Amino acid sequence: MGNKPENQGNATVTWDDKSYKFPVSFKYAVISVLIFFGLLLTGTLAFGASLELMFLLLWIVVALLVMKLGYKYNEVQNMAWETGKQSFEPNTIILIVGVMIATWLASGTIPYIMYWGLELISPQYFLITALLLTSATSLATGTSWGTLGTVGLALMTVGNALGVPQAMTAGAIICGSFFGDKLSPLSDSTILAATVAGTNVMSHVKHMLWSTVPAYILTAIIFIMLGSKYGKNGSNMQEIQQITDVISKHFNLSWISLIPLLVVLVMLIKGIPSIISLLMGVFSGMAVAVFAQGYNLATMFDIMTNGFVFKSGSTLVDPILSRGGLYSLMSSFLVVLLAMCVTGMLEQSGILSSLVEPLVQRTHGSTFRITLATMVIALITNMIGSSMLLTAIVAGSLMKNVFKNNNLAPENLSRNIEDVGTMGAPVIPWNSNAIYCSQMLGVSPYAYFPYVFLAFFVPLFDLVYGATGFAIKKLKPEKPEKLEDVETTSKAI
């Protein structure tokens, strides 16, 4: 391993990767990954096992595969812990969001949005409205998770009440949430992709418009068509009236209920870290629940721990508004932690690098092959690593010199990384982003998968551009020194 040159047509390509204690053959890497995915998919799809259980059981399987290379178990365990530490921030956000959902239900924030959403949004335009609202929110805040846990959650309850299929609603919300996460200069994934590729953030964002805008337009058209078909047939005006009546009877509906949402959005837009912003959303929601809805602190602490339970007597409304609490997202917490630990063994042992490295050697100076190889590497890393941030780092480090030595600007690399890494994350069922989407919206990744159109259209445009050369940015040739400058320097010497 280390820095290795490979002859690729007319270009010499090098890449940087870290050295590993024991070599891993491509054959062994393929077998290991096939065993990993085979057991994971068999357990979850064939036998209905939970993801957290499967990752727990896979710990010993993956550990044995890595130990067969020559590592001792304490080394393998350290690999798991080292990667597992990366789950601290997302898991903290998961716990906070669970508490925030409960407080926002008690404060009337979610019921207020739901009430006016049912009053104002036409069922046939609901899906496109959900797409546009979540897109605007994620662009402004730079966070898909924050958008899903605030505006997305409220829109999900509105969609359920309007009779729009849950999977479609989730698809529209996820498309909008990750659209902004991909394009916002405030997003950590946007900044990281630009950094590892070696370009600045705004150049990266502008170059992504070539693939993202046409894909977004196609996505919007499909949601308009779906909304026209399902919105008219699915909505039940009597049910909508029942929901609005129950909400108006049991909650003090006023603009004050929107304060928690506004607090979070303003703080996120100002660049305040997500954990702090969401915690302020919890405290402001608790304050509104106490002073505007009449709850006492003891009751609020119970609600924040065990979730909000709505008891109006309505079999239609009560299930919609009963959710949240510290323990409600514990399944997501465990999946993210265990997935990061188990996949960390594969990554830090060199199995992942050995699996994707041959792709780099087969690009042969072709723009299309380079584009395809980058996307495949990003997809494999996203599937194994369960993290779009790890995807950016691995794909960027492996392909950076490939792009440079083939006269391709780094913006092409950063675009490929985001188009597969960021947009692909929510459609890989065991990825931390898909787990969060599923728990937040109450829809299985396997159910909403067909409706996350943006995740499928964006990479297609990348492949078309790679094949045709359109929207492929070339490196600018370095300007030679002017003759007079050379002469002046010579005289000075």
CSV table of N, CA and C in Angstrom, one decimal, residues 354-459:
chain,number,residue,atom,x,y,z
A,354,SER,N,-9.1,-2.3,0.2
A,354,SER,CA,-8.7,-3.4,-0.7
A,354,SER,C,-9.9,-3.7,-1.7
A,355,LEU,N,-11.1,-3.5,-1.3
A,355,LEU,CA,-12.2,-3.7,-2.1
A,355,LEU,C,-12.4,-2.7,-3.2
A,356,VAL,N,-12.1,-1.4,-2.9
A,356,VAL,CA,-12.4,-0.4,-3.9
A,356,VAL,C,-11.1,0.1,-4.7
A,357,GLU,N,-9.9,-0.3,-4.2
A,357,GLU,CA,-8.7,0.2,-4.9
A,357,GLU,C,-8.6,-0.3,-6.3
A,358,PRO,N,-9.0,-1.5,-6.7
A,358,PRO,CA,-8.9,-2.0,-8.1
A,358,PRO,C,-9.7,-1.1,-9.0
A,359,LEU,N,-10.8,-0.5,-8.5
A,359,LEU,CA,-11.6,0.4,-9.4
A,359,LEU,C,-10.8,1.6,-9.8
A,360,VAL,N,-9.9,2.1,-9.0
A,360,VAL,CA,-9.1,3.2,-9.3
A,360,VAL,C,-8.1,2.8,-10.4
A,361,GLN,N,-7.6,1.6,-10.4
A,361,GLN,CA,-6.6,1.2,-11.4
A,361,GLN,C,-7.2,0.9,-12.8
A,362,ARG,N,-8.6,0.8,-12.8
A,362,ARG,CA,-9.2,0.5,-14.1
A,362,ARG,C,-9.9,1.7,-14.8
A,363,THR,N,-9.6,2.9,-14.3
A,363,THR,CA,-10.2,4.1,-15.0
A,363,THR,C,-9.6,4.4,-16.3
A,364,HIS,N,-8.3,4.1,-16.5
A,364,HIS,CA,-7.6,4.3,-17.8
A,364,HIS,C,-7.8,5.6,-18.4
A,365,GLY,N,-7.8,6.7,-17.7
A,365,GLY,CA,-7.9,8.0,-18.2
A,365,GLY,C,-9.2,8.5,-18.8
A,366,SER,N,-10.2,7.6,-18.7
A,366,SER,CA,-11.5,8.0,-19.3
A,366,SER,C,-12.4,8.7,-18.3
A,367,THR,N,-12.9,9.9,-18.7
A,367,THR,CA,-13.7,10.7,-17.8
A,367,THR,C,-14.9,9.9,-17.3
A,368,PHE,N,-15.6,9.1,-18.2
A,368,PHE,CA,-16.7,8.4,-17.8
A,368,PHE,C,-16.3,7.3,-16.8
A,369,ARG,N,-15.2,6.6,-17.0
A,369,ARG,CA,-14.8,5.6,-16.1
A,369,ARG,C,-14.4,6.2,-14.7
A,370,ILE,N,-13.7,7.3,-14.8
A,370,ILE,CA,-13.3,8.0,-13.5
A,370,ILE,C,-14.6,8.4,-12.7
A,371,THR,N,-15.6,8.9,-13.5
A,371,THR,CA,-16.8,9.3,-12.8
A,371,THR,C,-17.5,8.1,-12.2
A,372,LEU,N,-17.6,7.0,-13.0
A,372,LEU,CA,-18.3,5.8,-12.5
A,372,LEU,C,-17.5,5.2,-11.4
A,373,ALA,N,-16.2,5.2,-11.4
A,373,ALA,CA,-15.4,4.6,-10.3
A,373,ALA,C,-15.6,5.4,-9.1
A,374,THR,N,-15.6,6.7,-9.2
A,374,THR,CA,-15.8,7.5,-8.0
A,374,THR,C,-17.2,7.3,-7.3
A,375,MET,N,-18.2,7.1,-8.2
A,375,MET,CA,-19.6,6.9,-7.7
A,375,MET,C,-19.7,5.5,-7.1
A,376,VAL,N,-19.1,4.5,-7.7
A,376,VAL,CA,-19.1,3.2,-7.1
A,376,VAL,C,-18.4,3.1,-5.8
A,377,ILE,N,-17.2,3.8,-5.7
A,377,ILE,CA,-16.5,3.8,-4.4
A,377,ILE,C,-17.3,4.5,-3.4
A,378,ALA,N,-18.0,5.6,-3.7
A,378,ALA,CA,-18.8,6.3,-2.8
A,378,ALA,C,-20.0,5.5,-2.3
A,379,LEU,N,-20.6,4.7,-3.2
A,379,LEU,CA,-21.7,3.9,-2.9
A,379,LEU,C,-21.3,2.7,-2.0
A,380,ILE,N,-20.2,2.1,-2.3
A,380,ILE,CA,-19.7,1.0,-1.5
A,380,ILE,C,-19.3,1.5,-0.1
A,381,THR,N,-18.6,2.6,0.0
A,381,THR,CA,-18.2,3.1,1.3
A,381,THR,C,-19.5,3.5,2.1
A,382,ASN,N,-20.5,4.1,1.4
A,382,ASN,CA,-21.7,4.5,2.1
A,382,ASN,C,-22.4,3.3,2.6
A,383,MET,N,-22.4,2.2,1.9
A,383,MET,CA,-23.1,1.0,2.3
A,383,MET,C,-22.4,0.3,3.5
A,384,ILE,N,-21.0,0.3,3.4
A,384,ILE,CA,-20.3,-0.4,4.5
A,384,ILE,C,-20.0,0.5,5.7
A,385,GLY,N,-19.7,1.8,5.4
A,385,GLY,CA,-19.4,2.7,6.5
A,385,GLY,C,-20.6,3.3,7.2
A,386,SER,N,-21.8,3.2,6.6
A,386,SER,CA,-23.0,3.8,7.2
A,386,SER,C,-22.9,5.3,7.5
A,387,SER,N,-22.0,6.0,6.8
A,387,SER,CA,-21.8,7.4,7.1
A,387,SER,C,-21.4,8.1,5.8
A,388,MET,N,-22.1,9.2,5.5
A,388,MET,CA,-21.8,10.0,4.3
A,388,MET,C,-20.5,10.8,4.5
A,389,LEU,N,-20.1,11.1,5.8
A,389,LEU,CA,-18.9,11.8,6.1
A,389,LEU,C,-17.7,10.9,5.8
A,390,LEU,N,-17.8,9.6,6.2
A,390,LEU,CA,-16.7,8.7,5.9
A,390,LEU,C,-16.6,8.5,4.4
A,391,THR,N,-17.7,8.5,3.7
A,391,THR,CA,-17.8,8.3,2.2
A,391,THR,C,-17.0,9.4,1.6
A,392,ALA,N,-17.2,10.7,2.0
A,392,ALA,CA,-16.4,11.8,1.4
A,392,ALA,C,-14.9,11.6,1.6
A,393,ILE,N,-14.5,11.2,2.8
A,393,ILE,CA,-13.1,11.1,3.1
A,393,ILE,C,-12.5,10.0,2.3
A,394,VAL,N,-13.1,8.8,2.2
A,394,VAL,CA,-12.5,7.7,1.5
A,394,VAL,C,-12.5,8.0,0.0
A,395,ALA,N,-13.6,8.4,-0.6
A,395,ALA,CA,-13.7,8.6,-2.0
A,395,ALA,C,-12.7,9.8,-2.4
A,396,GLY,N,-12.7,10.8,-1.6
A,396,GLY,CA,-11.9,12.0,-1.9
A,396,GLY,C,-10.4,11.6,-1.9
A,397,SER,N,-10.0,10.9,-0.9
A,397,SER,CA,-8.5,10.5,-0.7
A,397,SER,C,-8.1,9.6,-1.8
A,398,LEU,N,-9.0,8.6,-2.3
A,398,LEU,CA,-8.6,7.7,-3.3
A,398,LEU,C,-8.6,8.3,-4.7
A,399,MET,N,-9.5,9.3,-4.9
A,399,MET,CA,-9.7,9.8,-6.3
A,399,MET,C,-9.1,11.2,-6.6
A,400,LYS,N,-8.6,11.8,-5.6
A,400,LYS,CA,-8.2,13.2,-5.8
A,400,LYS,C,-7.1,13.4,-6.8
A,401,ASN,N,-6.1,12.5,-6.8
A,401,ASN,CA,-5.0,12.6,-7.7
A,401,ASN,C,-5.4,12.0,-9.1
A,402,VAL,N,-6.4,11.1,-9.1
A,402,VAL,CA,-6.9,10.6,-10.4
A,402,VAL,C,-7.5,11.7,-11.2
A,403,PHE,N,-8.3,12.5,-10.6
A,403,PHE,CA,-8.9,13.7,-11.3
A,403,PHE,C,-7.9,14.7,-11.7
A,404,LYS,N,-6.9,15.0,-10.8
A,404,LYS,CA,-5.9,16.0,-11.1
A,404,LYS,C,-5.0,15.6,-12.3
A,405,ASN,N,-4.6,14.3,-12.3
A,405,ASN,CA,-3.7,13.9,-13.3
A,405,ASN,C,-4.4,13.7,-14.7
A,406,ASN,N,-5.7,13.7,-14.7
A,406,ASN,CA,-6.5,13.6,-15.9
A,406,ASN,C,-7.1,14.9,-16.3
A,407,ASN,N,-6.5,16.0,-15.7
A,407,ASN,CA,-6.9,17.4,-16.1
A,407,ASN,C,-8.4,17.7,-15.7
A,408,LEU,N,-8.9,17.0,-14.7
A,408,LEU,CA,-10.3,17.2,-14.3
A,408,LEU,C,-10.3,18.1,-13.0
A,409,ALA,N,-11.1,19.1,-13.0
A,409,ALA,CA,-11.1,20.0,-11.9
A,409,ALA,C,-11.7,19.3,-10.6
A,410,PRO,N,-11.2,19.7,-9.4
A,410,PRO,CA,-11.7,19.1,-8.2
A,410,PRO,C,-13.2,19.2,-8.0
A,411,GLU,N,-13.8,20.2,-8.6
A,411,GLU,CA,-15.3,20.4,-8.5
A,411,GLU,C,-16.0,19.2,-9.0
A,412,ASN,N,-15.5,18.5,-10.0
A,412,ASN,CA,-16.1,17.3,-10.5
A,412,ASN,C,-16.1,16.2,-9.5
A,413,LEU,N,-15.0,16.0,-8.8
A,413,LEU,CA,-14.9,15.0,-7.7
A,413,LEU,C,-15.8,15.3,-6.6
A,414,SER,N,-15.8,16.6,-6.1
A,414,SER,CA,-16.7,16.9,-5.0
A,414,SER,C,-18.2,16.7,-5.3
A,415,ARG,N,-18.5,17.0,-6.6
A,415,ARG,CA,-19.9,16.8,-7.0
A,415,ARG,C,-20.3,15.3,-7.0
A,416,ASN,N,-19.4,14.5,-7.6
A,416,ASN,CA,-19.7,13.0,-7.6
A,416,ASN,C,-19.8,12.5,-6.2
A,417,ILE,N,-19.0,13.0,-5.2
A,417,ILE,CA,-19.0,12.5,-3.8
A,417,ILE,C,-20.4,12.9,-3.2
A,418,GLU,N,-20.8,14.1,-3.4
A,418,GLU,CA,-22.1,14.5,-2.8
A,418,GLU,C,-23.3,13.9,-3.5
A,419,ASP,N,-23.2,13.7,-4.8
A,419,ASP,CA,-24.4,13.2,-5.5
A,419,ASP,C,-24.7,11.7,-5.1
A,420,VAL,N,-23.6,11.0,-4.7
A,420,VAL,CA,-23.8,9.6,-4.3
A,420,VAL,C,-23.8,9.5,-2.8
A,421,GLY,N,-22.8,10.2,-2.2
A,421,GLY,CA,-22.6,10.1,-0.7
A,421,GLY,C,-23.8,10.8,0.1
A,422,THR,N,-24.1,12.0,-0.2
A,422,THR,CA,-25.1,12.7,0.5
A,422,THR,C,-26.5,12.2,0.1
A,423,MET,N,-26.8,12.2,-1.2
A,423,MET,CA,-28.1,11.8,-1.7
A,423,MET,C,-28.4,10.3,-1.5
A,424,GLY,N,-27.3,9.5,-1.5
A,424,GLY,CA,-27.5,8.0,-1.4
A,424,GLY,C,-27.7,7.6,0.1
A,425,ALA,N,-27.3,8.4,1.0
A,425,ALA,CA,-27.3,8.0,2.4
A,425,ALA,C,-28.7,7.6,2.9
A,426,PRO,N,-29.8,8.4,2.6
A,426,PRO,CA,-31.1,8.0,3.2
A,426,PRO,C,-31.8,6.8,2.5
A,427,VAL,N,-31.2,6.3,1.4
A,427,VAL,CA,-31.9,5.1,0.8
A,427,VAL,C,-31.1,3.8,1.1
A,428,ILE,N,-30.1,3.9,1.9
A,428,ILE,CA,-29.4,2.7,2.3
A,428,ILE,C,-30.0,2.3,3.7
A,429,PRO,N,-30.8,1.3,3.8
A,429,PRO,CA,-31.6,1.1,5.1
A,429,PRO,C,-30.8,1.1,6.4
A,430,TRP,N,-29.5,0.6,6.4
A,430,TRP,CA,-28.8,0.6,7.6
A,430,TRP,C,-27.9,1.8,7.8
A,431,ASN,N,-27.9,2.7,6.8
A,431,ASN,CA,-27.1,3.9,7.0
A,431,ASN,C,-27.7,4.8,8.1
A,432,SER,N,-26.9,5.5,8.9
A,432,SER,CA,-27.4,6.2,10.0
A,432,SER,C,-28.4,7.3,9.6
A,433,ASN,N,-28.3,7.8,8.4
A,433,ASN,CA,-29.3,8.8,7.9
A,433,ASN,C,-30.6,8.1,7.6
A,434,ALA,N,-30.6,7.0,7.0
A,434,ALA,CA,-31.9,6.2,6.7
A,434,ALA,C,-32.6,5.8,8.0
A,435,ILE,N,-31.8,5.4,9.0
A,435,ILE,CA,-32.3,5.0,10.3
A,435,ILE,C,-33.0,6.2,10.9
A,436,TYR,N,-32.4,7.4,10.9
A,436,TYR,CA,-32.9,8.6,11.4
A,436,TYR,C,-34.2,9.0,10.7
A,437,CYS,N,-34.2,8.9,9.4
A,437,CYS,CA,-35.4,9.3,8.6
A,437,CYS,C,-36.5,8.4,9.0
A,438,SER,N,-36.3,7.1,9.1
A,438,SER,CA,-37.3,6.1,9.4
A,438,SER,C,-37.9,6.3,10.7
A,439,GLN,N,-37.1,6.5,11.7
A,439,GLN,CA,-37.6,6.7,13.1
A,439,GLN,C,-38.3,8.0,13.2
A,440,MET,N,-37.8,9.1,12.5
A,440,MET,CA,-38.5,10.4,12.7
A,440,MET,C,-39.8,10.4,12.0
A,441,LEU,N,-39.9,9.8,10.8
A,441,LEU,CA,-41.1,9.9,10.0
A,441,LEU,C,-42.0,8.7,10.2
A,442,GLY,N,-41.6,7.7,10.8
A,442,GLY,CA,-42.4,6.5,11.1
A,442,GLY,C,-42.7,5.7,9.9
A,443,VAL,N,-41.7,5.7,8.9
A,443,VAL,CA,-41.9,4.9,7.7
A,443,VAL,C,-40.6,4.1,7.4
A,444,SER,N,-40.7,2.8,7.1
A,444,SER,CA,-39.5,2.0,6.9
A,444,SER,C,-38.8,2.5,5.6
A,445,PRO,N,-37.4,2.4,5.7
A,445,PRO,CA,-36.6,2.8,4.5
A,445,PRO,C,-37.0,2.0,3.3
A,446,TYR,N,-37.4,0.7,3.5
A,446,TYR,CA,-37.8,-0.1,2.3
A,446,TYR,C,-39.1,0.4,1.7
A,447,ALA,N,-39.9,1.1,2.5
A,447,ALA,CA,-41.2,1.6,2.0
A,447,ALA,C,-41.0,2.9,1.3
A,448,TYR,N,-40.2,3.8,1.8
A,448,TYR,CA,-40.1,5.1,1.2
A,448,TYR,C,-39.0,5.1,0.1
A,449,PHE,N,-38.2,4.0,0.0
A,449,PHE,CA,-37.1,3.9,-1.0
A,449,PHE,C,-37.6,4.3,-2.4
A,450,PRO,N,-38.7,3.8,-2.9
A,450,PRO,CA,-39.0,4.1,-4.4
A,450,PRO,C,-39.4,5.6,-4.6
A,451,TYR,N,-39.7,6.3,-3.5
A,451,TYR,CA,-40.1,7.7,-3.7
A,451,TYR,C,-39.1,8.8,-3.4
A,452,VAL,N,-37.9,8.4,-3.2
A,452,VAL,CA,-36.8,9.3,-3.0
A,452,VAL,C,-36.2,9.6,-4.4
A,453,PHE,N,-36.9,10.2,-5.3
A,453,PHE,CA,-36.6,10.3,-6.7
A,453,PHE,C,-35.3,11.0,-6.9
A,454,LEU,N,-35.1,12.1,-6.1
A,454,LEU,CA,-33.9,12.9,-6.2
A,454,LEU,C,-32.6,12.1,-6.1
A,455,ALA,N,-32.6,11.1,-5.2
A,455,ALA,CA,-31.4,10.3,-5.0
A,455,ALA,C,-31.0,9.5,-6.2
A,456,PHE,N,-32.0,9.2,-7.0
A,456,PHE,CA,-31.7,8.4,-8.2
A,456,PHE,C,-31.4,9.2,-9.5
A,457,PHE,N,-32.1,10.4,-9.6
A,457,PHE,CA,-31.9,11.2,-10.7
A,457,PHE,C,-30.5,11.9,-10.7
A,458,VAL,N,-30.1,12.4,-9.6
A,458,VAL,CA,-28.9,13.1,-9.5
A,458,VAL,C,-27.7,12.3,-10.0
A,459,PRO,N,-27.4,11.1,-9.6
A,459,PRO,CA,-26.3,10.3,-10.1
A,459,PRO,C,-26.4,10.1,-11.6
